[in-house]
Amino acid sequence: MTASIGERAEELIADLGISSPEELDIEAIAFDSQVEVVYEPMTGCEASLVGYRHRAIATINPSGVRGRERFSVAHELGHWHLHRGRSFRCRVDDPDTNLSSDRVLEREADSFAAHLLLPRPLFNPMIKSFGKPTFQQLICVANDFETSIMTTALRLANVNTQPVIVACYDRNGKRWAIPAQDIPTRWRLNEELDEDSFTYDLLHYGKECPGLGKQPADVWFINNDAGEYEVQEQCLISTKGTALVLLYLESSMFEVGPDWDVGRKYNEHGSYISRKKPAVP
């Protein structure tokens, strides 16, 4: 069976015998993969990768932010291990850019980087100790692993150990959302921010959100029955006028059946309009 992207990244960590966040020296990991890391000012991109046969050079734009630089190196290592034979010029300083796009290779390299910098054997036990981690606790984790809060929050959703959705909103509405794999697909987020949300207050009035707070679920979800449930919300100012959002669903939201009204279209008589094209006779 072919190993997944995450498994391939974490195999590198296991093969090197790394057992603590302090040992995750990304430049040394790159050297072991025969990739030389060079820090040089760049214009128009944050990192590039040029390879020949079994060796490569990853050039990284110095940013002064260690978490950003480490992610850039790990991202280029992802290209080296997953997409060898190509050259890349990447804007990898903020995974928000790739989440908002459909560039498959960039998102694959992001996934590799996240598993490399925050491998499950080291990351999961730390997260488990918090219960439902707040942003303050995730910042502590990010400091231990030398990653950005964005990368760390996304990893929280991707490891699928918490009933969480990580989302990004600006004043105009939703930019993207990453649910944990077990979140029922029937729950659909609002495209626009509800004025009762803490995130609305943060973006419009600068009111900080010190911890997780309860909200009626209909503040966040379009489903007609959302008002019967509660979520926990916390938000944090991110980049370029955006807010990073944590939403934890209560357990009863996993027990309810599908919501057939969400995403369906009806005619004026109340009959469902199928999205399927009629069969050609």
Short mmCIF file of C-alpha atoms in Angstrom, two decimals:
data_model
loop_
_atom_site.label_atom_id
_atom_site.label_comp_id
_atom_site.label_asym_id
_atom_site.label_seq_id
_atom_site.Cartn_x
_atom_site.Cartn_y
_atom_site.Cartn_z
CA MET A 1 0.00 0.00 0.00
CA THR A 2 1.34 3.43 -0.95
CA ALA A 3 2.16 5.65 2.02
CA SER A 4 0.16 8.84 2.41
CA ILE A 5 1.77 12.29 2.30
CA GLY A 6 1.67 12.51 6.09
CA GLU A 7 3.13 9.05 6.54
CA ARG A 8 6.02 9.86 4.20
CA ALA A 9 6.83 13.01 6.18
CA GLU A 10 6.60 11.31 9.56
CA GLU A 11 8.77 8.41 8.35
CA LEU A 12 11.60 10.92 7.98
CA ILE A 13 11.17 11.90 11.62
CA ALA A 14 11.09 8.27 12.77
CA ASP A 15 14.14 7.33 10.68
CA LEU A 16 16.13 10.15 12.31
CA GLY A 17 15.13 9.02 15.79
CA ILE A 18 13.60 12.39 16.69
CA SER A 19 11.69 12.16 19.97
CA SER A 20 11.09 15.76 21.09
CA PRO A 21 10.20 19.12 19.51
CA GLU A 22 13.66 20.46 20.35
CA GLU A 23 15.21 17.88 18.02
CA LEU A 24 13.18 19.02 14.98
CA ASP A 25 16.07 20.85 13.31
CA ILE A 26 14.55 21.49 9.90
CA GLU A 27 17.85 22.43 8.23
CA ALA A 28 19.43 19.19 9.48
CA ILE A 29 16.44 17.20 8.22
CA ALA A 30 16.86 18.90 4.84
CA PHE A 31 20.59 18.08 4.83
CA ASP A 32 19.76 14.42 5.46
CA SER A 33 17.50 14.58 2.38
CA GLN A 34 20.40 16.08 0.38
CA VAL A 35 18.77 19.48 0.19
CA GLU A 36 20.99 22.47 0.95
CA VAL A 37 19.13 25.37 2.58
CA VAL A 38 20.26 28.88 1.63
CA TYR A 39 18.80 32.08 3.08
CA GLU A 40 18.87 34.93 0.55
CA PRO A 41 16.57 37.93 -0.11
CA MET A 42 14.11 37.12 -2.89
CA THR A 43 11.67 39.16 -4.96
CA GLY A 44 8.27 37.85 -5.99
CA CYS A 45 8.34 34.66 -3.94
CA GLU A 46 9.21 33.38 -0.48
CA ALA A 47 11.10 30.22 -1.45
CA SER A 48 12.41 28.30 -4.43
CA LEU A 49 13.62 24.77 -5.07
CA VAL A 50 16.04 23.71 -7.78
CA GLY A 51 17.18 20.09 -7.97
CA TYR A 52 19.52 18.02 -10.08
CA ARG A 53 19.60 14.24 -9.81
CA HIS A 54 19.76 13.42 -6.09
CA ARG A 55 20.59 16.87 -4.72
CA ALA A 56 18.74 20.18 -4.48
CA ILE A 57 19.04 23.73 -3.20
CA ALA A 58 16.16 25.36 -1.35
CA THR A 59 16.47 29.14 -1.27
CA ILE A 60 14.46 30.81 1.49
CA ASN A 61 13.62 34.49 1.80
CA PRO A 62 14.75 35.62 5.29
CA SER A 63 11.77 36.99 7.21
CA GLY A 64 12.99 37.31 10.78
CA VAL A 65 10.07 35.07 11.81
CA ARG A 66 11.46 31.65 12.61
CA GLY A 67 8.14 29.81 12.28
CA ARG A 68 7.64 31.22 8.79
CA GLU A 69 11.15 30.30 7.68
CA ARG A 70 10.85 26.76 9.07
CA PHE A 71 7.55 26.25 7.26
CA SER A 72 9.12 27.47 4.02
CA VAL A 73 11.97 24.95 4.36
CA ALA A 74 9.55 22.12 5.20
CA HIS A 75 7.31 23.11 2.28
CA GLU A 76 10.24 22.89 -0.17
CA LEU A 77 11.19 19.52 1.32
CA GLY A 78 7.63 18.46 0.53
CA HIS A 79 8.15 19.38 -3.10
CA TRP A 80 11.47 17.51 -3.12
CA HIS A 81 10.00 14.29 -1.75
CA LEU A 82 6.64 14.46 -3.54
CA HIS A 83 7.27 16.26 -6.83
CA ARG A 84 10.92 15.60 -7.65
CA GLY A 85 11.96 16.59 -11.15
CA ARG A 86 10.28 20.00 -11.05
CA SER A 87 11.46 23.43 -10.00
CA PHE A 88 9.29 25.66 -7.80
CA ARG A 89 8.95 29.31 -6.87
CA CYS A 90 6.54 29.40 -3.94
CA ARG A 91 4.70 31.86 -1.77
CA VAL A 92 4.73 29.59 1.26
CA ASP A 93 5.18 32.11 4.07
CA ASP A 94 1.50 31.83 4.98
CA PRO A 95 -0.54 28.67 4.27
CA ASP A 96 -3.62 30.90 4.10
CA THR A 97 -2.62 31.68 0.51
CA ASN A 98 -2.67 28.04 -0.54
CA LEU A 99 -5.89 27.26 1.38
CA SER A 100 -7.66 29.90 -0.68
CA SER A 101 -6.46 28.38 -3.96
CA ASP A 102 -6.83 25.15 -5.89
CA ARG A 103 -3.11 24.61 -6.49
CA VAL A 104 -2.90 20.92 -5.70
CA LEU A 105 0.90 20.65 -5.57
CA GLU A 106 1.18 23.58 -3.17
CA ARG A 107 -1.41 22.15 -0.84
CA GLU A 108 0.33 18.77 -0.92
CA ALA A 109 3.61 20.44 0.03
CA ASP A 110 1.79 22.27 2.85
CA SER A 111 0.46 18.96 4.15
CA PHE A 112 3.93 17.41 4.07
CA ALA A 113 5.34 20.43 5.92
CA ALA A 114 2.69 20.27 8.63
CA HIS A 115 3.36 16.57 9.30
CA LEU A 116 7.11 17.19 9.29
CA LEU A 117 7.01 20.12 11.72
CA LEU A 118 4.19 18.80 13.92
CA PRO A 119 4.38 14.98 13.70
CA ARG A 120 1.54 13.08 15.35
CA PRO A 121 3.69 11.12 17.85
CA LEU A 122 4.90 14.41 19.35
CA PHE A 123 1.95 16.72 18.67
CA ASN A 124 -1.03 14.56 19.66
CA PRO A 125 -0.04 13.83 23.28
CA MET A 126 0.53 17.53 23.90
CA ILE A 127 -2.86 18.44 22.44
CA LYS A 128 -4.61 15.67 24.37
CA SER A 129 -3.37 17.12 27.66
CA PHE A 130 -5.35 20.33 27.04
CA GLY A 131 -8.82 18.88 26.40
CA LYS A 132 -10.18 21.50 24.00
CA PRO A 133 -7.15 23.71 23.36
CA THR A 134 -7.58 27.48 23.42
CA PHE A 135 -5.54 29.81 21.26
CA GLN A 136 -3.38 30.61 24.30
CA GLN A 137 -2.52 26.91 24.65
CA LEU A 138 -1.95 26.54 20.91
CA ILE A 139 0.47 29.47 21.05
CA CYS A 140 2.44 27.58 23.71
CA VAL A 141 2.52 24.53 21.44
CA ALA A 142 3.59 26.72 18.51
CA ASN A 143 6.44 28.10 20.61
CA ASP A 144 7.61 24.59 21.55
CA PHE A 145 7.62 23.45 17.91
CA GLU A 146 8.73 26.81 16.46
CA THR A 147 5.71 26.99 14.17
CA SER A 148 3.21 29.74 13.45
CA ILE A 149 -0.16 29.79 15.19
CA MET A 150 -1.78 29.35 11.76
CA THR A 151 0.14 26.14 11.06
CA THR A 152 -0.51 24.85 14.58
CA ALA A 153 -4.26 25.55 14.48
CA LEU A 154 -4.61 23.88 11.08
CA ARG A 155 -2.74 20.87 12.41
CA LEU A 156 -5.22 20.68 15.29
CA ALA A 157 -8.05 20.22 12.78
CA ASN A 158 -6.12 17.83 10.55
CA VAL A 159 -5.14 15.35 13.29
CA ASN A 160 -8.88 14.81 13.90
CA THR A 161 -8.74 14.31 17.66
CA GLN A 162 -11.05 17.22 18.55
CA PRO A 163 -14.56 18.20 17.37
CA VAL A 164 -13.18 21.40 15.88
CA ILE A 165 -13.48 23.59 12.82
CA VAL A 166 -10.68 26.06 12.13
CA ALA A 167 -11.83 28.93 9.94
CA CYS A 168 -10.67 32.28 8.64
CA TYR A 169 -13.00 35.26 8.26
CA ASP A 170 -12.63 38.89 7.36
CA ARG A 171 -15.24 41.65 7.44
CA ASN A 172 -16.62 40.46 4.11
CA GLY A 173 -17.15 36.91 5.30
CA LYS A 174 -15.58 33.47 5.16
CA ARG A 175 -12.24 32.98 3.40
CA TRP A 176 -11.85 29.27 4.18
CA ALA A 177 -12.70 26.62 6.75
CA ILE A 178 -11.00 23.33 7.68
CA PRO A 179 -13.16 20.91 9.71
CA ALA A 180 -11.80 17.88 11.52
CA GLN A 181 -12.50 14.81 9.41
CA ASP A 182 -15.23 13.49 11.73
CA ILE A 183 -17.28 16.70 11.70
CA PRO A 184 -20.59 15.78 9.98
CA THR A 185 -20.75 17.35 6.53
CA ARG A 186 -24.35 18.39 7.23
CA TRP A 187 -23.04 21.33 9.30
CA ARG A 188 -22.52 24.26 6.92
CA LEU A 189 -20.94 27.52 8.08
CA ASN A 190 -22.44 30.91 7.37
CA GLU A 191 -20.67 32.77 4.59
CA GLU A 192 -21.08 36.07 6.44
CA LEU A 193 -20.29 36.82 10.07
CA ASP A 194 -23.23 37.00 12.46
CA GLU A 195 -23.25 40.21 14.50
CA ASP A 196 -23.63 38.12 17.65
CA SER A 197 -20.35 36.27 17.09
CA PHE A 198 -17.22 37.11 19.03
CA THR A 199 -15.37 37.21 15.72
CA TYR A 200 -17.62 40.02 14.46
CA ASP A 201 -16.82 42.04 17.60
CA LEU A 202 -13.10 41.39 17.12
CA LEU A 203 -12.98 42.46 13.47
CA HIS A 204 -15.35 45.43 13.75
CA TYR A 205 -14.64 46.76 17.25
CA GLY A 206 -11.28 45.27 18.19
CA LYS A 207 -12.80 43.45 21.15
CA GLU A 208 -10.45 40.64 22.15
CA CYS A 209 -11.64 37.10 22.82
CA PRO A 210 -9.73 35.91 25.92
CA GLY A 211 -11.00 32.31 25.91
CA LEU A 212 -13.56 29.88 24.57
CA GLY A 213 -17.11 31.15 24.92
CA LYS A 214 -20.45 29.46 24.30
CA GLN A 215 -22.64 30.52 21.39
CA PRO A 216 -25.93 29.25 19.97
CA ALA A 217 -24.89 27.19 16.96
CA ASP A 218 -27.15 29.23 14.65
CA VAL A 219 -24.71 32.12 15.08
CA TRP A 220 -22.31 30.06 12.96
CA PHE A 221 -24.30 27.53 10.93
CA ILE A 222 -26.98 27.98 8.27
CA ASN A 223 -28.88 24.82 9.26
CA ASN A 224 -32.48 25.40 10.37
CA ASP A 225 -32.01 23.29 13.49
CA ALA A 226 -28.71 24.93 14.52
CA GLY A 227 -30.47 26.93 17.26
CA GLU A 228 -31.02 23.70 19.18
CA TYR A 229 -27.28 23.31 19.80
CA GLU A 230 -24.31 25.21 21.21
CA VAL A 231 -20.74 25.67 20.05
CA GLN A 232 -17.66 27.09 21.72
CA GLU A 233 -15.96 29.93 19.87
CA GLN A 234 -12.65 31.73 20.17
CA CYS A 235 -11.02 34.07 17.69
CA LEU A 236 -7.66 35.71 17.16
CA ILE A 237 -6.48 38.46 14.83
CA SER A 238 -4.44 36.90 12.04
CA THR A 239 -2.98 38.60 8.95
CA LYS A 240 -4.26 41.21 6.52
CA GLY A 241 -7.40 42.10 8.45
CA THR A 242 -8.51 38.51 9.01
CA ALA A 243 -9.44 36.53 12.10
CA LEU A 244 -8.56 32.93 12.84
CA VAL A 245 -11.47 31.10 14.47
CA LEU A 246 -11.78 27.96 16.61
CA LEU A 247 -15.24 26.36 16.75
CA TYR A 248 -15.82 23.32 18.95
CA LEU A 249 -19.05 21.40 18.35
CA GLU A 250 -20.97 19.76 21.19
CA SER A 251 -21.29 15.97 21.09
CA SER A 252 -25.02 15.99 20.27
CA MET A 253 -24.23 17.68 16.94
CA PHE A 254 -22.60 14.41 15.86
CA GLU A 255 -25.69 12.34 16.62
CA VAL A 256 -28.24 14.18 14.47
CA GLY A 257 -29.04 12.87 10.98
CA PRO A 258 -28.41 14.55 7.62
CA ASP A 259 -29.92 17.95 6.90
CA TRP A 260 -31.53 17.47 3.51
CA ASP A 261 -32.50 21.15 3.22
CA VAL A 262 -28.95 22.50 3.18
CA GLY A 263 -27.66 23.10 -0.32
CA ARG A 264 -30.88 21.93 -2.02
CA LYS A 265 -32.97 24.03 -4.39
CA TYR A 266 -36.76 24.01 -4.61
CA ASN A 267 -39.23 25.40 -7.13
CA GLU A 268 -42.15 27.69 -6.31
CA HIS A 269 -44.30 24.65 -5.48
CA GLY A 270 -41.84 23.37 -2.90
CA SER A 271 -40.59 20.49 -5.03
CA TYR A 272 -36.90 19.62 -4.99
CA ILE A 273 -34.95 20.48 -8.13
CA SER A 274 -32.41 17.74 -8.83
CA ARG A 275 -28.88 18.81 -9.68
CA LYS A 276 -28.43 15.75 -11.85
CA LYS A 277 -28.64 16.26 -15.60
CA PRO A 278 -31.46 14.34 -17.30
CA ALA A 279 -30.35 11.19 -19.06
CA VAL A 280 -29.81 11.52 -22.77
CA PRO A 281 -32.39 9.34 -24.60
#
